[in-house]
Coordinates of C-alpha atoms and ligand atoms in Angstrom, one line a residue:
M43 CA 132.5 114.1 121.8
K44 CA 129.8 111.6 121.1
K45 CA 127.7 112.0 118.0
R46 CA 124.1 112.8 118.7
V47 CA 121.0 110.9 117.5
L48 CA 117.4 112.2 117.6
A49 CA 114.3 110.3 116.7
G50 CA 110.6 110.8 117.5
I51 CA 107.1 109.3 116.9
R52 CA 103.9 111.3 116.8
A53 CA 101.3 110.8 119.6
T54 CA 98.6 109.7 117.2
G55 CA 98.1 106.1 118.6
R56 CA 99.9 103.2 119.9
L57 CA 103.0 102.1 118.0
H58 CA 102.5 99.8 115.1
L59 CA 104.9 97.3 113.4
G60 CA 106.0 100.0 110.9
N61 CA 107.0 102.3 113.6
Y62 CA 108.8 99.5 115.3
L63 CA 110.8 98.1 112.4
G64 CA 111.3 101.5 110.7
A65 CA 112.2 103.6 113.7
V66 CA 112.4 101.9 117.0
K67 CA 114.7 99.0 116.0
G68 CA 117.2 101.6 114.7
M69 CA 116.8 103.6 118.0
L70 CA 117.6 100.5 120.0
Q71 CA 120.6 99.7 117.9
L72 CA 122.1 103.2 118.4
Q73 CA 121.4 103.4 122.1
D74 CA 123.6 100.4 122.6
D75 CA 126.4 101.9 120.6
P76 CA 128.9 103.8 122.8
Q77 CA 129.7 106.2 119.9
Y78 CA 126.3 107.9 120.2
E79 CA 124.4 110.0 122.6
T80 CA 120.7 109.2 121.9
L81 CA 117.6 111.4 122.3
Y82 CA 114.2 109.9 121.8
M83 CA 111.0 111.9 122.0
V84 CA 107.3 111.5 121.7
A85 CA 106.5 114.2 119.1
D86 CA 103.3 115.4 120.7
A87 CA 103.5 118.9 119.1
H88 CA 103.7 117.3 115.6
T89 CA 100.3 115.7 116.4
I90 CA 98.5 119.0 116.3
T91 CA 99.4 119.5 112.6
T92 CA 96.3 117.4 111.7
P93 CA 92.9 117.4 113.5
F94 CA 93.2 115.9 116.9
D95 CA 91.3 115.2 120.2
V96 CA 92.8 116.8 123.3
N97 CA 92.2 113.7 125.6
E98 CA 93.3 111.3 122.9
L99 CA 96.5 113.2 122.5
R100 CA 97.2 113.2 126.3
K101 CA 96.5 109.4 126.4
N102 CA 98.5 108.5 123.2
R103 CA 101.5 110.5 124.3
R104 CA 101.9 108.4 127.4
E105 CA 101.2 105.2 125.4
V106 CA 104.1 106.0 123.1
I107 CA 106.5 106.5 126.1
I108 CA 105.3 103.1 127.5
D109 CA 105.7 101.4 124.2
Y110 CA 109.3 102.9 123.9
L111 CA 110.1 101.5 127.4
A112 CA 108.6 98.1 126.6
A113 CA 110.5 97.9 123.3
G114 CA 113.7 98.4 125.3
L115 CA 114.5 102.1 125.2
D116 CA 116.4 102.6 128.5
P117 CA 116.4 106.0 130.4
D118 CA 119.9 105.1 131.7
K119 CA 121.2 105.0 128.1
S120 CA 118.9 107.4 126.3
I121 CA 117.2 110.7 127.0
I122 CA 113.5 109.9 126.6
F123 CA 111.3 113.0 126.6
Q124 CA 108.2 114.8 125.5
Q125 CA 108.8 117.3 122.7
S126 CA 106.3 119.9 124.1
Q127 CA 108.2 120.1 127.4
V128 CA 111.3 121.4 125.6
S129 CA 110.2 124.9 124.4
E130 CA 113.5 125.5 122.7
H131 CA 112.3 123.3 119.8
F132 CA 109.6 125.9 119.0
E133 CA 111.8 128.9 119.4
L134 CA 114.4 127.5 117.1
A135 CA 111.7 126.5 114.6
Y136 CA 110.7 130.1 114.4
Y137 CA 114.2 131.2 113.7
F138 CA 114.6 128.4 111.1
S139 CA 111.4 129.6 109.4
S140 CA 113.3 132.7 108.4
V141 CA 115.6 130.7 106.1
T142 CA 112.8 128.5 104.6
T143 CA 110.5 129.6 101.7
I144 CA 106.8 128.9 101.7
A145 CA 107.0 127.5 98.2
R146 CA 109.6 124.9 99.3
M147 CA 107.2 123.7 102.0
Q148 CA 104.1 123.7 99.7
H149 CA 105.9 121.5 97.2
L150 CA 106.7 118.7 99.6
P151 CA 104.9 115.4 98.8
T152 CA 104.0 114.9 102.5
F153 CA 102.3 118.3 102.6
K154 CA 100.4 117.7 99.5
D155 CA 99.2 114.3 100.8
K156 CA 97.9 115.9 104.0
V157 CA 96.1 118.7 102.2
K158 CA 94.3 116.0 100.2
Q159 CA 93.5 114.1 103.3
Y160 CA 92.3 117.2 105.3
P161 CA 91.3 119.9 102.8
H162 CA 89.7 122.0 105.5
H163 CA 92.7 121.9 107.8
T164 CA 95.6 123.3 105.9
T165 CA 97.2 125.2 108.8
M166 CA 100.4 127.1 109.3
A167 CA 101.4 124.3 111.7
L168 CA 101.1 121.7 108.9
L169 CA 103.1 123.8 106.6
N170 CA 105.7 124.3 109.2
Y171 CA 106.0 120.6 110.2
P172 CA 109.4 120.1 108.4
V173 CA 110.8 123.2 109.9
L174 CA 109.9 122.1 113.4
M175 CA 111.4 118.7 112.6
A176 CA 114.6 120.4 111.5
A177 CA 114.6 122.2 114.9
D178 CA 113.9 119.0 116.8
I179 CA 117.0 117.5 115.3
L180 CA 119.3 120.5 115.1
V181 CA 118.6 121.9 118.6
Y182 CA 120.7 118.8 119.7
K183 CA 123.0 119.1 116.7
A184 CA 122.1 115.6 115.9
G185 CA 123.6 114.1 112.7
L186 CA 121.8 110.8 112.6
V187 CA 118.0 110.1 112.6
P188 CA 116.6 106.6 112.8
A189 CA 113.4 106.9 110.8
G190 CA 111.3 105.3 108.1
L191 CA 111.7 106.0 104.4
D192 CA 108.6 108.3 104.4
Q193 CA 110.7 110.8 106.4
E194 CA 113.4 111.3 103.7
P195 CA 111.9 114.5 102.1
H196 CA 111.8 116.0 105.6
L197 CA 115.4 115.1 106.3
E198 CA 116.3 116.8 103.1
V199 CA 114.7 120.0 104.5
S200 CA 116.7 119.6 107.7
R201 CA 119.9 119.4 105.7
E202 CA 118.9 122.6 103.7
V203 CA 118.1 124.5 106.9
A204 CA 121.5 123.4 108.5
R205 CA 123.4 124.5 105.4
K206 CA 121.7 127.9 105.3
M207 CA 122.2 128.5 109.0
N208 CA 125.9 127.5 108.7
Q209 CA 126.4 129.8 105.6
Q210 CA 124.4 132.8 106.8
Y211 CA 125.2 132.8 110.5
G212 CA 128.3 130.8 110.9
M213 CA 126.6 128.0 112.8
D214 CA 128.1 124.5 113.0
F215 CA 125.0 122.3 112.4
P216 CA 125.6 118.8 111.0
E217 CA 123.6 117.8 107.9
P218 CA 121.5 115.0 109.4
V219 CA 121.1 111.7 107.7
R220 CA 118.6 108.9 108.1
L221 CA 119.7 105.6 109.6
T222 CA 118.3 103.1 107.1
T223 CA 117.0 99.8 108.3
K224 CA 115.8 96.6 106.6
G225 CA 112.2 97.5 107.6
D226 CA 112.1 101.1 106.6
Y227 CA 109.0 100.7 104.5
I228 CA 106.4 98.4 105.9
P229 CA 103.4 98.1 103.6
S230 CA 99.8 98.5 104.6
L231 CA 97.8 95.4 105.3
T232 CA 95.3 96.8 102.8
G233 CA 97.9 96.3 100.0
E234 CA 97.9 100.0 99.3
G235 CA 100.6 102.4 100.6
K236 CA 102.4 102.2 103.9
M237 CA 101.3 100.9 107.3
S238 CA 100.1 104.0 109.2
K239 CA 98.4 104.9 112.4
S240 CA 96.1 107.2 110.5
V241 CA 94.8 104.6 108.1
Q242 CA 92.3 102.2 109.6
G243 CA 92.9 98.5 108.7
S244 CA 96.5 99.2 107.7
Y245 CA 98.4 98.3 110.8
I246 CA 99.3 95.7 113.5
N247 CA 99.9 97.3 116.9
L248 CA 102.7 96.1 119.1
T249 CA 100.1 95.1 121.7
D250 CA 97.9 93.0 119.4
S251 CA 97.2 89.5 120.6
V252 CA 98.2 86.4 118.5
E253 CA 94.5 86.0 117.4
T254 CA 94.3 89.6 116.3
I255 CA 97.5 89.5 114.4
R256 CA 96.4 86.2 112.6
K257 CA 93.0 87.8 111.7
K258 CA 94.7 91.0 110.4
I259 CA 97.4 89.1 108.4
R260 CA 94.6 86.8 106.9
S261 CA 92.8 90.0 105.8
I262 CA 95.7 91.0 103.4
P263 CA 94.0 90.8 99.9
T264 CA 95.8 88.0 98.2
A265 CA 93.1 86.7 95.8
T266 CA 95.0 86.2 92.6
T267 CA 95.5 84.1 89.5
A268 CA 98.0 81.7 90.7
G269 CA 101.3 81.8 88.9
G270 CA 100.6 85.3 87.4
E271 CA 101.8 88.7 88.5
M272 CA 102.0 89.4 92.2
N273 CA 99.3 91.8 93.1
P274 CA 100.0 94.5 95.8
G275 CA 98.5 92.3 98.6
V276 CA 100.6 89.4 97.7
K277 CA 103.7 91.6 97.4
S278 CA 103.0 92.9 100.9
L279 CA 102.6 89.4 102.3
F280 CA 106.0 88.5 100.8
T281 CA 107.5 91.6 102.4
F282 CA 106.3 90.4 105.7
A283 CA 107.6 86.8 105.0
E284 CA 111.0 88.2 104.1
L285 CA 111.2 90.1 107.4
F286 CA 109.9 87.5 109.7
I287 CA 110.4 84.0 108.1
P288 CA 113.2 84.6 105.6
N289 CA 114.2 81.0 105.4
N290 CA 110.8 80.0 104.0
V291 CA 110.6 82.6 101.3
E292 CA 112.4 80.7 98.4
Q293 CA 110.1 77.8 98.8
Y294 CA 107.0 80.0 98.9
K295 CA 108.1 81.8 95.8
K296 CA 108.6 78.5 94.0
E297 CA 105.1 77.4 95.0
F298 CA 103.7 80.8 94.0
S299 CA 105.2 80.3 90.5
N300 CA 103.8 76.9 90.0
G301 CA 100.4 77.8 91.4
T302 CA 100.5 75.5 94.5
L303 CA 101.0 78.2 97.1
Q304 CA 98.4 78.1 99.9
F305 CA 98.3 81.8 101.0
V306 CA 96.7 80.9 104.4
T307 CA 99.8 78.8 105.2
V308 CA 102.0 81.7 104.5
K309 CA 99.8 84.1 106.4
D310 CA 99.6 81.9 109.6
A311 CA 103.3 81.4 109.5
V312 CA 104.0 85.1 109.2
A313 CA 101.5 85.9 112.0
G314 CA 103.0 83.4 114.4
A315 CA 106.5 84.8 113.8
I316 CA 105.4 88.4 114.3
Y317 CA 103.7 87.4 117.6
K318 CA 106.9 85.7 118.6
Q319 CA 108.8 88.9 118.3
L320 CA 106.1 91.0 120.0
E321 CA 105.4 88.7 122.9
P322 CA 108.4 89.8 125.1
L323 CA 107.5 93.5 124.5
Q324 CA 103.9 92.8 125.6
L325 CA 105.0 91.1 128.8
K326 CA 107.4 94.0 129.6
R327 CA 104.7 96.5 128.9
Q328 CA 102.3 94.8 131.5
Q329 CA 105.1 95.3 134.1
I330 CA 105.7 99.0 133.2
E331 CA 101.9 99.8 133.1
K332 CA 101.8 98.8 136.8
D333 CA 104.5 101.4 137.7
Q334 CA 103.1 104.7 136.5
A335 CA 105.3 106.6 138.9
Y336 CA 108.4 105.3 137.0
V337 CA 106.9 106.5 133.7
D338 CA 106.4 110.0 135.3
K339 CA 110.0 110.0 136.5
V340 CA 111.3 109.0 133.1
I341 CA 109.4 111.9 131.4
K342 CA 110.4 114.5 134.0
E343 CA 114.1 113.6 134.0
G344 CA 114.2 113.3 130.2
A345 CA 112.9 116.9 129.8
E346 CA 115.5 118.2 132.1
K347 CA 118.4 116.5 130.4
A348 CA 117.1 117.6 126.9
R349 CA 116.6 121.2 128.0
T350 CA 120.2 121.4 129.2
I351 CA 121.5 120.6 125.7
A352 CA 118.8 122.5 123.7
S353 CA 119.3 125.8 125.7
Q354 CA 123.0 125.8 124.7
T355 CA 122.1 125.7 121.1
L356 CA 119.5 128.4 121.4
K357 CA 122.0 130.7 123.1
E358 CA 124.4 130.2 120.3
V359 CA 121.8 130.7 117.6
K360 CA 120.5 134.0 119.2
E361 CA 124.0 135.4 119.5
K362 CA 124.9 134.6 115.9
M363 CA 121.6 136.0 114.6
G364 CA 121.9 139.2 116.6
L365 CA 119.0 138.4 118.9
S366 CA 120.9 138.7 122.1
Ligands
ADP164 P1 102.4 107.1 111.4 O1 102.7 107.4 110.0 O2 102.0 105.8 111.7 O3 101.6 108.2 112.1 P2 104.7 108.5 112.4 O4 104.5 109.6 111.4 O5 104.5 109.0 113.9 O6 103.9 107.2 112.1 O7 106.2 108.0 112.2 C1 107.0 107.6 113.3 C2 108.2 106.9 112.8 O8 107.8 105.6 112.3 C3 109.0 107.6 111.6 O9 110.3 107.4 111.7 C4 108.4 106.9 110.4 O10 109.2 107.0 109.3 C5 108.3 105.5 110.9 N1 107.2 104.8 110.2 C6 105.9 105.1 110.1 N2 105.2 104.2 109.3 C7 106.2 103.3 108.8 C8 106.1 102.2 107.9 N3 105.0 101.8 107.4 N4 107.3 101.6 107.6 C9 108.4 102.0 108.2 N5 108.6 103.0 109.0 C10 107.5 103.7 109.4

């Protein structure tokens, strides 16, 4: 039997470079590997764990699917679907919540960060996010998850849930691991933290024009005493250089050390290289946008295929837990 893979991206906006390098590139790599059966969702139900706008959610959910298709996810090779259309995820999350303590969830760094960000929106859904994520993965018995470094604490929870379900109820869930990639932590353009859809000024969208990319990369704060310590902005710029123009890095580092580096030269070279990678995706996106019926078909068929697998797992869990 093929090993299963599950990955998802929240419907909080269009995809950015961090999502692409940290998650989508790994998703593409595995969809072309015949060892794996790949399931890729837009995690729209995870979007409601923080304040959201109904119309934006609807719009963004579709944008994520279109970005997936533009990036090369292929419905003939992968099951591409919308999380909320497969209700088995939510039922399984409820069962999983019975083997998860509140204290464990409250101590997660990701939960603490969100509480700080939205102090008046500390909901049960937010607390339950990692449990739903465990259900997203384990409802397909997936053992491999292409995701960024920020998801590691959540994957640890998924492994704990799998272990407990196996020990207490005799299930055969795998303990899912993250597929690591070179770009699994893309820094914010502000020089602080990671690139994220929810932090303004931090990201480059896959659909940004070359001018926008150049402007955004030029905005990375690199003012520094030449030859001194690299400040966070300079470090970020070097991360981008290593990912997009690796052959130039050694020379740039030398120039940085002897104080002759022109940051604008590095920035413009990085921006050009990023756009070169994104241009084919943008052209493909324009084609897909013209064929909305195709997008509808992908979403509908994806949900049907996902449900077929998910309902099997649910049946098994209910039997083992004495609920059927
Ligand atoms: P965001 O934080 O932008 O809202 P999501 O939480 O929807 O993104 O994450 C979707 C996927 O993209 C996850 O696998 C996540 O780990 C990955 N990801 C998000 N931001 C980054 C980043 N800056 N670098 C690498 N991977 C990232």
